[in-house]
Amino acid sequence: MAGLIDASNNSICLVFAMKKFLTFVEENLFLLVLLFVAGVFSPNLSPKAAMMDADAGDRVLSISGGNFIKQLFWLGSLALVVIIYGYKKYKVERFFKNKLCLLMGLVGCAFLSVLWSDAVGYTVKRSFFQMIFCMVVALSFYYSIQKNTVYRSVYFSAVAVVFLVVVSVVLGVGFSGGTLAGFTVGKNLLAQYLLVLVVLLSGVSVIEGQRWRFHRELLVLLVVFLIMTTSKTSTALLLLFALLVRVPLSGWVVFTVYAVGVCLFIVFPMVTYVAGDMLQETSIIIEEIGYFTNTKISSISIPP
């Protein structure tokens, strides 16, 4: 009888601990995702004078591949968001479902690159990771909304990024070729992180109506650091965001921005890639025809 009571108590304690753990994950997973994606857990504080600037693809590859800890983080996060979704029996609003399906559709377009990729297996792996990444980010963001911890997560992430940038500058390793690279391997990556944090911090503070102490100072520091990176793309996107803030966002405006983004970053590269191959093959065929024609003409002997 005592054994049954002890087993029952242990089961109750285990269930209680599991509920506490899932609640903690539900409240803070979005913060962990932001910190992990920004590279806060693995800052690069080495000299960058001789290092080449890295693009977003290099950072995505470093996040998704090779490192067992990184793979474990994303697969574990995916498992946790699915468990929370089933355990909490969330009734996701239709608005969020539509946006998630739209995001998954955009990611699904990445699979189209298999048609012209020279490394099909690598392309499928990267596209599959993007799907996991989007699901984890979207669902962790949704859970954070339900727990009203979005602003807290973004604020702490911004503080961590600013702190690491300051530390890198103090240590003398924050600049690369006269531009600010901070704790990342290149200025463009740092600019992307800063841009995302500026958009999130300013947007979430307005939507949730929260502004903690030093909110404005933190936002100014993010913008100043972004300008110091001299990243033209991120700076242009920041100006575009500042412009869109002043424009009433109707459904047509959102759809237009989304359509332009799809055309610029998916349709246009695909069409130009295929057209480039066709032009190259056509030029080769024309050269071969010309060579064959000249050879035949030169081989014809004209009688005296």
PDB file of C-alpha atoms in Angstrom:
ATOM      1  CA  MET A   1       0.000   0.000   0.000  1.00  0.00           C
ATOM      2  CA  ALA A   2       2.828   2.379   0.913  1.00  0.00           C
ATOM      3  CA  GLY A   3       4.523   1.537  -2.369  1.00  0.00           C
ATOM      4  CA  LEU A   4       1.417   2.471  -4.331  1.00  0.00           C
ATOM      5  CA  ILE A   5       1.176   5.776  -2.469  1.00  0.00           C
ATOM      6  CA  ASP A   6       4.846   6.542  -3.171  1.00  0.00           C
ATOM      7  CA  ALA A   7       4.395   5.682  -6.852  1.00  0.00           C
ATOM      8  CA  SER A   8       1.310   7.886  -7.019  1.00  0.00           C
ATOM      9  CA  ASN A   9       3.158  10.767  -5.366  1.00  0.00           C
ATOM     10  CA  ASN A  10       6.075  10.348  -7.758  1.00  0.00           C
ATOM     11  CA  SER A  11       3.707  10.392 -10.715  1.00  0.00           C
ATOM     12  CA  ILE A  12       2.029  13.554  -9.426  1.00  0.00           C
ATOM     13  CA  CYS A  13       5.419  15.221  -8.934  1.00  0.00           C
ATOM     14  CA  LEU A  14       6.511  14.173 -12.407  1.00  0.00           C
ATOM     15  CA  VAL A  15       3.352  15.556 -13.999  1.00  0.00           C
ATOM     16  CA  PHE A  16       3.705  18.792 -12.019  1.00  0.00           C
ATOM     17  CA  ALA A  17       7.360  19.144 -13.070  1.00  0.00           C
ATOM     18  CA  MET A  18       6.427  18.462 -16.693  1.00  0.00           C
ATOM     19  CA  LYS A  19       3.723  21.137 -16.588  1.00  0.00           C
ATOM     20  CA  LYS A  20       6.195  23.633 -15.124  1.00  0.00           C
ATOM     21  CA  PHE A  21       8.774  22.776 -17.767  1.00  0.00           C
ATOM     22  CA  LEU A  22       6.305  23.109 -20.641  1.00  0.00           C
ATOM     23  CA  THR A  23       5.085  26.437 -19.234  1.00  0.00           C
ATOM     24  CA  PHE A  24       8.682  27.671 -19.027  1.00  0.00           C
ATOM     25  CA  VAL A  25       9.336  26.591 -22.611  1.00  0.00           C
ATOM     26  CA  GLU A  26       6.080  28.159 -23.733  1.00  0.00           C
ATOM     27  CA  GLU A  27       7.059  31.504 -22.215  1.00  0.00           C
ATOM     28  CA  ASN A  28      10.759  31.599 -23.114  1.00  0.00           C
ATOM     29  CA  LEU A  29      11.298  29.508 -26.250  1.00  0.00           C
ATOM     30  CA  PHE A  30      10.953  32.547 -28.508  1.00  0.00           C
ATOM     31  CA  LEU A  31      13.664  34.301 -26.481  1.00  0.00           C
ATOM     32  CA  LEU A  32      15.965  31.285 -26.807  1.00  0.00           C
ATOM     33  CA  VAL A  33      15.317  31.128 -30.550  1.00  0.00           C
ATOM     34  CA  LEU A  34      16.159  34.821 -30.980  1.00  0.00           C
ATOM     35  CA  LEU A  35      19.362  34.479 -28.970  1.00  0.00           C
ATOM     36  CA  PHE A  36      20.390  31.332 -30.810  1.00  0.00           C
ATOM     37  CA  VAL A  37      19.741  32.730 -34.283  1.00  0.00           C
ATOM     38  CA  ALA A  38      21.615  35.941 -33.454  1.00  0.00           C
ATOM     39  CA  GLY A  39      24.657  33.913 -32.407  1.00  0.00           C
ATOM     40  CA  VAL A  40      24.615  35.129 -28.815  1.00  0.00           C
ATOM     41  CA  PHE A  41      25.420  31.631 -27.534  1.00  0.00           C
ATOM     42  CA  SER A  42      28.438  31.347 -29.872  1.00  0.00           C
ATOM     43  CA  PRO A  43      29.893  34.860 -30.369  1.00  0.00           C
ATOM     44  CA  ASN A  44      32.862  35.315 -32.663  1.00  0.00           C
ATOM     45  CA  LEU A  45      35.303  37.490 -30.714  1.00  0.00           C
ATOM     46  CA  SER A  46      38.346  36.752 -32.863  1.00  0.00           C
ATOM     47  CA  PRO A  47      40.134  39.410 -34.970  1.00  0.00           C
ATOM     48  CA  LYS A  48      38.349  39.984 -38.256  1.00  0.00           C
ATOM     49  CA  ALA A  49      40.945  41.949 -40.212  1.00  0.00           C
ATOM     50  CA  ALA A  50      41.814  39.020 -42.461  1.00  0.00           C
ATOM     51  CA  MET A  51      38.389  37.454 -42.586  1.00  0.00           C
ATOM     52  CA  MET A  52      36.092  37.671 -45.595  1.00  0.00           C
ATOM     53  CA  ASP A  53      32.569  38.892 -45.041  1.00  0.00           C
ATOM     54  CA  ALA A  54      29.987  36.101 -44.848  1.00  0.00           C
ATOM     55  CA  ASP A  55      26.536  36.185 -46.338  1.00  0.00           C
ATOM     56  CA  ALA A  56      23.258  34.937 -44.919  1.00  0.00           C
ATOM     57  CA  GLY A  57      23.663  31.517 -46.543  1.00  0.00           C
ATOM     58  CA  ASP A  58      26.914  30.912 -44.666  1.00  0.00           C
ATOM     59  CA  ARG A  59      25.200  31.787 -41.394  1.00  0.00           C
ATOM     60  CA  VAL A  60      22.239  29.514 -42.136  1.00  0.00           C
ATOM     61  CA  LEU A  61      24.659  26.710 -42.969  1.00  0.00           C
ATOM     62  CA  SER A  62      26.541  27.270 -39.718  1.00  0.00           C
ATOM     63  CA  ILE A  63      23.245  27.186 -37.817  1.00  0.00           C
ATOM     64  CA  SER A  64      21.820  24.115 -39.486  1.00  0.00           C
ATOM     65  CA  GLY A  65      24.656  21.835 -40.376  1.00  0.00           C
ATOM     66  CA  GLY A  66      27.646  20.019 -39.002  1.00  0.00           C
ATOM     67  CA  ASN A  67      27.251  20.846 -35.320  1.00  0.00           C
ATOM     68  CA  PHE A  68      25.375  18.257 -33.295  1.00  0.00           C
ATOM     69  CA  ILE A  69      24.354  20.832 -30.671  1.00  0.00           C
ATOM     70  CA  LYS A  70      22.750  23.050 -33.307  1.00  0.00           C
ATOM     71  CA  GLN A  71      20.888  20.193 -34.918  1.00  0.00           C
ATOM     72  CA  LEU A  72      19.752  19.033 -31.497  1.00  0.00           C
ATOM     73  CA  PHE A  73      18.500  22.522 -30.663  1.00  0.00           C
ATOM     74  CA  TRP A  74      16.289  22.825 -33.745  1.00  0.00           C
ATOM     75  CA  LEU A  75      14.968  19.286 -33.701  1.00  0.00           C
ATOM     76  CA  GLY A  76      14.382  19.505 -29.944  1.00  0.00           C
ATOM     77  CA  SER A  77      12.623  22.862 -30.335  1.00  0.00           C
ATOM     78  CA  LEU A  78      10.410  21.397 -33.052  1.00  0.00           C
ATOM     79  CA  ALA A  79       9.511  18.477 -30.795  1.00  0.00           C
ATOM     80  CA  LEU A  80       8.717  20.839 -27.910  1.00  0.00           C
ATOM     81  CA  VAL A  81       6.444  23.134 -29.926  1.00  0.00           C
ATOM     82  CA  VAL A  82       4.564  20.106 -31.251  1.00  0.00           C
ATOM     83  CA  ILE A  83       4.230  18.629 -27.736  1.00  0.00           C
ATOM     84  CA  ILE A  84       2.977  21.956 -26.361  1.00  0.00           C
ATOM     85  CA  TYR A  85       0.537  22.272 -29.256  1.00  0.00           C
ATOM     86  CA  GLY A  86      -0.911  18.841 -28.480  1.00  0.00           C
ATOM     87  CA  TYR A  87      -0.721  19.015 -24.681  1.00  0.00           C
ATOM     88  CA  LYS A  88      -2.190  22.486 -24.337  1.00  0.00           C
ATOM     89  CA  LYS A  89      -4.764  21.771 -27.056  1.00  0.00           C
ATOM     90  CA  TYR A  90      -4.221  25.163 -28.630  1.00  0.00           C
ATOM     91  CA  LYS A  91      -6.927  26.443 -30.899  1.00  0.00           C
ATOM     92  CA  VAL A  92      -4.870  28.460 -33.334  1.00  0.00           C
ATOM     93  CA  GLU A  93      -6.761  31.374 -34.832  1.00  0.00           C
ATOM     94  CA  ARG A  94      -7.562  31.258 -38.531  1.00  0.00           C
ATOM     95  CA  PHE A  95      -5.574  34.473 -39.060  1.00  0.00           C
ATOM     96  CA  PHE A  96      -2.409  32.844 -37.721  1.00  0.00           C
ATOM     97  CA  LYS A  97      -3.047  29.625 -39.632  1.00  0.00           C
ATOM     98  CA  ASN A  98      -3.375  31.550 -42.881  1.00  0.00           C
ATOM     99  CA  LYS A  99      -0.122  33.421 -42.287  1.00  0.00           C
ATOM    100  CA  LEU A 100       1.662  30.188 -41.332  1.00  0.00           C
ATOM    101  CA  CYS A 101       0.398  28.478 -44.483  1.00  0.00           C
ATOM    102  CA  LEU A 102       1.566  31.483 -46.505  1.00  0.00           C
ATOM    103  CA  LEU A 103       5.001  31.207 -44.912  1.00  0.00           C
ATOM    104  CA  MET A 104       5.156  27.473 -45.547  1.00  0.00           C
ATOM    105  CA  GLY A 105       4.158  28.114 -49.155  1.00  0.00           C
ATOM    106  CA  LEU A 106       7.052  30.536 -49.511  1.00  0.00           C
ATOM    107  CA  VAL A 107       9.421  27.962 -48.032  1.00  0.00           C
ATOM    108  CA  GLY A 108       7.946  25.334 -50.331  1.00  0.00           C
ATOM    109  CA  CYS A 109       9.020  27.467 -53.278  1.00  0.00           C
ATOM    110  CA  ALA A 110      12.595  26.747 -52.201  1.00  0.00           C
ATOM    111  CA  PHE A 111      12.053  23.134 -53.204  1.00  0.00           C
ATOM    112  CA  LEU A 112      11.614  24.365 -56.794  1.00  0.00           C
ATOM    113  CA  SER A 113      15.341  25.065 -56.871  1.00  0.00           C
ATOM    114  CA  VAL A 114      15.822  21.287 -56.973  1.00  0.00           C
ATOM    115  CA  LEU A 115      14.898  21.519 -60.662  1.00  0.00           C
ATOM    116  CA  TRP A 116      18.105  23.374 -61.533  1.00  0.00           C
ATOM    117  CA  SER A 117      20.365  22.651 -58.569  1.00  0.00           C
ATOM    118  CA  ASP A 118      23.683  20.894 -59.128  1.00  0.00           C
ATOM    119  CA  ALA A 119      23.487  19.424 -55.613  1.00  0.00           C
ATOM    120  CA  VAL A 120      19.958  18.078 -55.210  1.00  0.00           C
ATOM    121  CA  GLY A 121      20.541  16.389 -51.858  1.00  0.00           C
ATOM    122  CA  TYR A 122      22.083  19.524 -50.358  1.00  0.00           C
ATOM    123  CA  THR A 123      19.207  21.677 -51.647  1.00  0.00           C
ATOM    124  CA  VAL A 124      16.585  19.341 -50.184  1.00  0.00           C
ATOM    125  CA  LYS A 125      18.428  19.345 -46.836  1.00  0.00           C
ATOM    126  CA  ARG A 126      18.562  23.138 -46.717  1.00  0.00           C
ATOM    127  CA  SER A 127      14.896  23.471 -47.731  1.00  0.00           C
ATOM    128  CA  PHE A 128      13.880  20.932 -45.084  1.00  0.00           C
ATOM    129  CA  PHE A 129      15.793  22.896 -42.462  1.00  0.00           C
ATOM    130  CA  GLN A 130      14.066  26.095 -43.545  1.00  0.00           C
ATOM    131  CA  MET A 131      10.710  24.424 -42.977  1.00  0.00           C
ATOM    132  CA  ILE A 132      11.727  23.333 -39.461  1.00  0.00           C
ATOM    133  CA  PHE A 133      13.129  26.795 -38.774  1.00  0.00           C
ATOM    134  CA  CYS A 134       9.946  28.579 -39.857  1.00  0.00           C
ATOM    135  CA  MET A 135       7.702  26.239 -37.871  1.00  0.00           C
ATOM    136  CA  VAL A 136       9.741  26.671 -34.681  1.00  0.00           C
ATOM    137  CA  VAL A 137       9.945  30.454 -35.014  1.00  0.00           C
ATOM    138  CA  ALA A 138       6.260  30.857 -35.903  1.00  0.00           C
ATOM    139  CA  LEU A 139       4.878  28.581 -33.172  1.00  0.00           C
ATOM    140  CA  SER A 140       7.257  29.860 -30.475  1.00  0.00           C
ATOM    141  CA  PHE A 141       6.201  33.394 -31.424  1.00  0.00           C
ATOM    142  CA  TYR A 142       2.543  32.386 -31.179  1.00  0.00           C
ATOM    143  CA  TYR A 143       3.040  30.819 -27.742  1.00  0.00           C
ATOM    144  CA  SER A 144       4.875  33.943 -26.617  1.00  0.00           C
ATOM    145  CA  ILE A 145       1.900  36.021 -27.761  1.00  0.00           C
ATOM    146  CA  GLN A 146      -0.443  33.854 -25.709  1.00  0.00           C
ATOM    147  CA  LYS A 147       1.763  34.292 -22.635  1.00  0.00           C
ATOM    148  CA  ASN A 148       2.321  38.027 -23.298  1.00  0.00           C
ATOM    149  CA  THR A 149       6.132  37.632 -23.294  1.00  0.00           C
ATOM    150  CA  VAL A 150       6.953  38.825 -26.820  1.00  0.00           C
ATOM    151  CA  TYR A 151       8.191  42.257 -25.788  1.00  0.00           C
ATOM    152  CA  ARG A 152      10.262  40.796 -22.963  1.00  0.00           C
ATOM    153  CA  SER A 153      11.898  38.313 -25.330  1.00  0.00           C
ATOM    154  CA  VAL A 154      12.729  40.943 -27.939  1.00  0.00           C
ATOM    155  CA  TYR A 155      13.959  43.422 -25.312  1.00  0.00           C
ATOM    156  CA  PHE A 156      16.323  40.925 -23.664  1.00  0.00           C
ATOM    157  CA  SER A 157      17.594  39.797 -27.081  1.00  0.00           C
ATOM    158  CA  ALA A 158      18.335  43.389 -28.067  1.00  0.00           C
ATOM    159  CA  VAL A 159      20.152  43.991 -24.783  1.00  0.00           C
ATOM    160  CA  ALA A 160      22.251  40.842 -25.288  1.00  0.00           C
ATOM    161  CA  VAL A 161      23.189  41.828 -28.866  1.00  0.00           C
ATOM    162  CA  VAL A 162      24.101  45.405 -27.874  1.00  0.00           C
ATOM    163  CA  PHE A 163      26.155  44.106 -24.946  1.00  0.00           C
ATOM    164  CA  LEU A 164      28.140  41.724 -27.174  1.00  0.00           C
ATOM    165  CA  VAL A 165      28.735  44.453 -29.761  1.00  0.00           C
ATOM    166  CA  VAL A 166      30.101  46.760 -27.059  1.00  0.00           C
ATOM    167  CA  VAL A 167      32.288  43.945 -25.669  1.00  0.00           C
ATOM    168  CA  SER A 168      33.697  43.218 -29.141  1.00  0.00           C
ATOM    169  CA  VAL A 169      34.531  46.905 -29.647  1.00  0.00           C
ATOM    170  CA  VAL A 170      36.181  47.154 -26.225  1.00  0.00           C
ATOM    171  CA  LEU A 171      38.270  44.073 -26.989  1.00  0.00           C
ATOM    172  CA  GLY A 172      39.338  45.606 -30.284  1.00  0.00           C
ATOM    173  CA  VAL A 173      37.819  42.916 -32.491  1.00  0.00           C
ATOM    174  CA  GLY A 174      34.541  44.592 -33.400  1.00  0.00           C
ATOM    175  CA  PHE A 175      35.622  46.277 -36.619  1.00  0.00           C
ATOM    176  CA  SER A 176      36.516  44.704 -39.959  1.00  0.00           C
ATOM    177  CA  GLY A 177      38.000  46.972 -42.598  1.00  0.00           C
ATOM    178  CA  GLY A 178      36.639  50.089 -40.897  1.00  0.00           C
ATOM    179  CA  THR A 179      33.081  48.758 -40.631  1.00  0.00           C
ATOM    180  CA  LEU A 180      31.344  47.377 -37.576  1.00  0.00           C
ATOM    181  CA  ALA A 181      31.142  43.570 -37.538  1.00  0.00           C
ATOM    182  CA  GLY A 182      30.720  43.126 -33.781  1.00  0.00           C
ATOM    183  CA  PHE A 183      30.609  39.557 -32.542  1.00  0.00           C
ATOM    184  CA  THR A 184      29.721  38.114 -35.977  1.00  0.00           C
ATOM    185  CA  VAL A 185      31.955  37.057 -38.863  1.00  0.00           C
ATOM    186  CA  GLY A 186      30.875  39.942 -41.090  1.00  0.00           C
ATOM    187  CA  LYS A 187      29.118  43.291 -41.195  1.00  0.00           C
ATOM    188  CA  ASN A 188      26.152  42.048 -43.252  1.00  0.00           C
ATOM    189  CA  LEU A 189      25.195  39.433 -40.669  1.00  0.00           C
ATOM    190  CA  LEU A 190      25.333  41.916 -37.818  1.00  0.00           C
ATOM    191  CA  ALA A 191      23.285  44.382 -39.869  1.00  0.00           C
ATOM    192  CA  GLN A 192      20.617  41.749 -40.469  1.00  0.00           C
ATOM    193  CA  TYR A 193      20.370  40.949 -36.752  1.00  0.00           C
ATOM    194  CA  LEU A 194      20.156  44.631 -35.856  1.00  0.00           C
ATOM    195  CA  LEU A 195      17.526  45.302 -38.520  1.00  0.00           C
ATOM    196  CA  VAL A 196      15.306  42.453 -37.290  1.00  0.00           C
ATOM    197  CA  LEU A 197      15.620  43.649 -33.689  1.00  0.00           C
ATOM    198  CA  VAL A 198      14.769  47.254 -34.660  1.00  0.00           C
ATOM    199  CA  VAL A 199      11.645  46.116 -36.497  1.00  0.00           C
ATOM    200  CA  LEU A 200      10.570  43.731 -33.725  1.00  0.00           C
ATOM    201  CA  LEU A 201      11.292  46.075 -30.839  1.00  0.00           C
ATOM    202  CA  SER A 202       9.518  49.061 -32.371  1.00  0.00           C
ATOM    203  CA  GLY A 203       6.614  47.006 -33.717  1.00  0.00           C
ATOM    204  CA  VAL A 204       5.950  44.901 -30.627  1.00  0.00           C
ATOM    205  CA  SER A 205       6.141  47.922 -28.315  1.00  0.00           C
ATOM    206  CA  VAL A 206       3.382  49.612 -30.314  1.00  0.00           C
ATOM    207  CA  ILE A 207       1.199  46.505 -30.634  1.00  0.00           C
ATOM    208  CA  GLU A 208       1.466  45.433 -26.990  1.00  0.00           C
ATOM    209  CA  GLY A 209       1.687  48.943 -25.591  1.00  0.00           C
ATOM    210  CA  GLN A 210       4.793  48.112 -23.534  1.00  0.00           C
ATOM    211  CA  ARG A 211       7.886  50.251 -23.138  1.00  0.00           C
ATOM    212  CA  TRP A 212      10.388  49.281 -20.509  1.00  0.00           C
ATOM    213  CA  ARG A 213      13.060  51.559 -19.139  1.00  0.00           C
ATOM    214  CA  PHE A 214      15.743  52.582 -21.681  1.00  0.00           C
ATOM    215  CA  HIS A 215      13.537  51.418 -24.548  1.00  0.00           C
ATOM    216  CA  ARG A 216      14.233  54.488 -26.675  1.00  0.00           C
ATOM    217  CA  GLU A 217      17.954  54.478 -25.877  1.00  0.00           C
ATOM    218  CA  LEU A 218      18.171  50.802 -26.810  1.00  0.00           C
ATOM    219  CA  LEU A 219      16.387  51.442 -30.100  1.00  0.00           C
ATOM    220  CA  VAL A 220      18.733  54.338 -30.904  1.00  0.00           C
ATOM    221  CA  LEU A 221      21.785  52.170 -30.200  1.00  0.00           C
ATOM    222  CA  LEU A 222      20.489  49.471 -32.546  1.00  0.00           C
ATOM    223  CA  VAL A 223      19.975  52.002 -35.345  1.00  0.00           C
ATOM    224  CA  VAL A 224      23.393  53.614 -34.780  1.00  0.00           C
ATOM    225  CA  PHE A 225      25.140  50.230 -34.842  1.00  0.00           C
ATOM    226  CA  LEU A 226      23.208  49.338 -38.011  1.00  0.00           C
ATOM    227  CA  ILE A 227      24.440  52.517 -39.722  1.00  0.00           C
ATOM    228  CA  MET A 228      28.009  51.800 -38.559  1.00  0.00           C
ATOM    229  CA  THR A 229      27.941  48.443 -40.368  1.00  0.00           C
ATOM    230  CA  THR A 230      27.587  50.380 -43.673  1.00  0.00           C
ATOM    231  CA  SER A 231      25.379  47.586 -45.014  1.00  0.00           C
ATOM    232  CA  LYS A 232      23.515  49.124 -47.936  1.00  0.00           C
ATOM    233  CA  THR A 233      20.821  46.447 -48.159  1.00  0.00           C
ATOM    234  CA  SER A 234      19.919  46.506 -44.471  1.00  0.00           C
ATOM    235  CA  THR A 235      19.973  50.302 -44.386  1.00  0.00           C
ATOM    236  CA  ALA A 236      17.644  50.434 -47.404  1.00  0.00           C
ATOM    237  CA  LEU A 237      15.291  47.965 -45.740  1.00  0.00           C
ATOM    238  CA  LEU A 238      15.334  50.076 -42.586  1.00  0.00           C
ATOM    239  CA  LEU A 239      14.315  53.131 -44.633  1.00  0.00           C
ATOM    240  CA  LEU A 240      11.606  51.055 -46.323  1.00  0.00           C
ATOM    241  CA  PHE A 241      10.306  49.998 -42.905  1.00  0.00           C
ATOM    242  CA  ALA A 242      10.288  53.612 -41.727  1.00  0.00           C
ATOM    243  CA  LEU A 243       8.307  54.511 -44.851  1.00  0.00           C
ATOM    244  CA  LEU A 244       5.797  51.679 -44.432  1.00  0.00           C
ATOM    245  CA  VAL A 245       5.185  52.724 -40.827  1.00  0.00           C
ATOM    246  CA  ARG A 246       3.796  55.998 -42.165  1.00  0.00           C
ATOM    247  CA  VAL A 247       1.601  54.294 -44.774  1.00  0.00           C
ATOM    248  CA  PRO A 248      -1.772  52.739 -43.826  1.00  0.00           C
ATOM    249  CA  LEU A 249      -1.234  48.989 -44.205  1.00  0.00           C
ATOM    250  CA  SER A 250      -4.233  47.691 -46.075  1.00  0.00           C
ATOM    251  CA  GLY A 251      -4.518  44.177 -47.414  1.00  0.00           C
ATOM    252  CA  TRP A 252      -3.478  45.337 -50.875  1.00  0.00           C
ATOM    253  CA  VAL A 253      -0.317  46.982 -49.535  1.00  0.00           C
ATOM    254  CA  VAL A 254       0.739  43.820 -47.696  1.00  0.00           C
ATOM    255  CA  PHE A 255      -0.052  41.668 -50.717  1.00  0.00           C
ATOM    256  CA  THR A 256       1.901  44.002 -53.008  1.00  0.00           C
ATOM    257  CA  VAL A 257       4.989  43.958 -50.774  1.00  0.00           C
ATOM    258  CA  TYR A 258       4.779  40.170 -50.513  1.00  0.00           C
ATOM    259  CA  ALA A 259       4.330  39.753 -54.285  1.00  0.00           C
ATOM    260  CA  VAL A 260       7.253  42.071 -55.044  1.00  0.00           C
ATOM    261  CA  GLY A 261       9.441  40.136 -52.606  1.00  0.00           C
ATOM    262  CA  VAL A 262       8.518  36.805 -54.203  1.00  0.00           C
ATOM    263  CA  CYS A 263       9.209  38.168 -57.684  1.00  0.00           C
ATOM    264  CA  LEU A 264      12.545  39.725 -56.723  1.00  0.00           C
ATOM    265  CA  PHE A 265      13.969  36.879 -54.655  1.00  0.00           C
ATOM    266  CA  ILE A 266      12.354  33.764 -56.204  1.00  0.00           C
ATOM    267  CA  VAL A 267      10.809  34.283 -59.628  1.00  0.00           C
ATOM    268  CA  PHE A 268      13.376  36.701 -61.087  1.00  0.00           C
ATOM    269  CA  PRO A 269      16.466  34.646 -60.037  1.00  0.00           C
ATOM    270  CA  MET A 270      14.824  31.472 -61.388  1.00  0.00           C
ATOM    271  CA  VAL A 271      13.929  33.063 -64.733  1.00  0.00           C
ATOM    272  CA  THR A 272      17.335  34.694 -65.168  1.00  0.00           C
ATOM    273  CA  TYR A 273      19.109  31.460 -64.258  1.00  0.00           C
ATOM    274  CA  VAL A 274      17.144  29.409 -66.788  1.00  0.00           C
ATOM    275  CA  ALA A 275      17.376  32.150 -69.421  1.00  0.00           C
ATOM    276  CA  GLY A 276      21.126  32.415 -68.869  1.00  0.00           C
ATOM    277  CA  ASP A 277      21.552  28.683 -69.435  1.00  0.00           C
ATOM    278  CA  MET A 278      19.430  28.845 -72.583  1.00  0.00           C
ATOM    279  CA  LEU A 279      21.430  31.791 -73.955  1.00  0.00           C
ATOM    280  CA  GLN A 280      24.698  30.036 -73.179  1.00  0.00           C
ATOM    281  CA  GLU A 281      23.579  26.838 -74.896  1.00  0.00           C
ATOM    282  CA  THR A 282      22.273  28.855 -77.873  1.00  0.00           C
ATOM    283  CA  SER A 283      25.574  30.701 -78.235  1.00  0.00           C
ATOM    284  CA  ILE A 284      27.476  27.408 -78.135  1.00  0.00           C
ATOM    285  CA  ILE A 285      25.221  25.947 -80.831  1.00  0.00           C
ATOM    286  CA  ILE A 286      25.657  29.063 -82.993  1.00  0.00           C
ATOM    287  CA  GLU A 287      29.424  28.892 -82.597  1.00  0.00           C
ATOM    288  CA  GLU A 288      29.429  25.219 -83.526  1.00  0.00           C
ATOM    289  CA  ILE A 289      27.240  25.885 -86.585  1.00  0.00           C
ATOM    290  CA  GLY A 290      29.514  28.744 -87.637  1.00  0.00           C
ATOM    291  CA  TYR A 291      32.629  26.615 -87.176  1.00  0.00           C
ATOM    292  CA  PHE A 292      31.060  23.763 -89.134  1.00  0.00           C
ATOM    293  CA  THR A 293      29.971  26.110 -91.929  1.00  0.00           C
ATOM    294  CA  ASN A 294      33.372  27.776 -92.201  1.00  0.00           C
ATOM    295  CA  THR A 295      35.068  24.403 -92.242  1.00  0.00           C
ATOM    296  CA  LYS A 296      32.835  23.160 -95.068  1.00  0.00           C
ATOM    297  CA  ILE A 297      33.306  26.349 -97.088  1.00  0.00           C
ATOM    298  CA  SER A 298      37.074  26.281 -96.712  1.00  0.00           C
ATOM    299  CA  SER A 299      37.195  22.614 -97.740  1.00  0.00           C
ATOM    300  CA  ILE A 300      35.402  23.289-101.063  1.00  0.00           C
ATOM    301  CA  SER A 301      37.921  23.509-103.880  1.00  0.00           C
ATOM    302  CA  ILE A 302      37.015  26.059-106.539  1.00  0.00           C
ATOM    303  CA  PRO A 303      38.039  24.872-110.050  1.00  0.00           C
ATOM    304  CA  PRO A 304      40.252  27.245-112.055  1.00  0.00           C
TER     305      PRO A 304
END
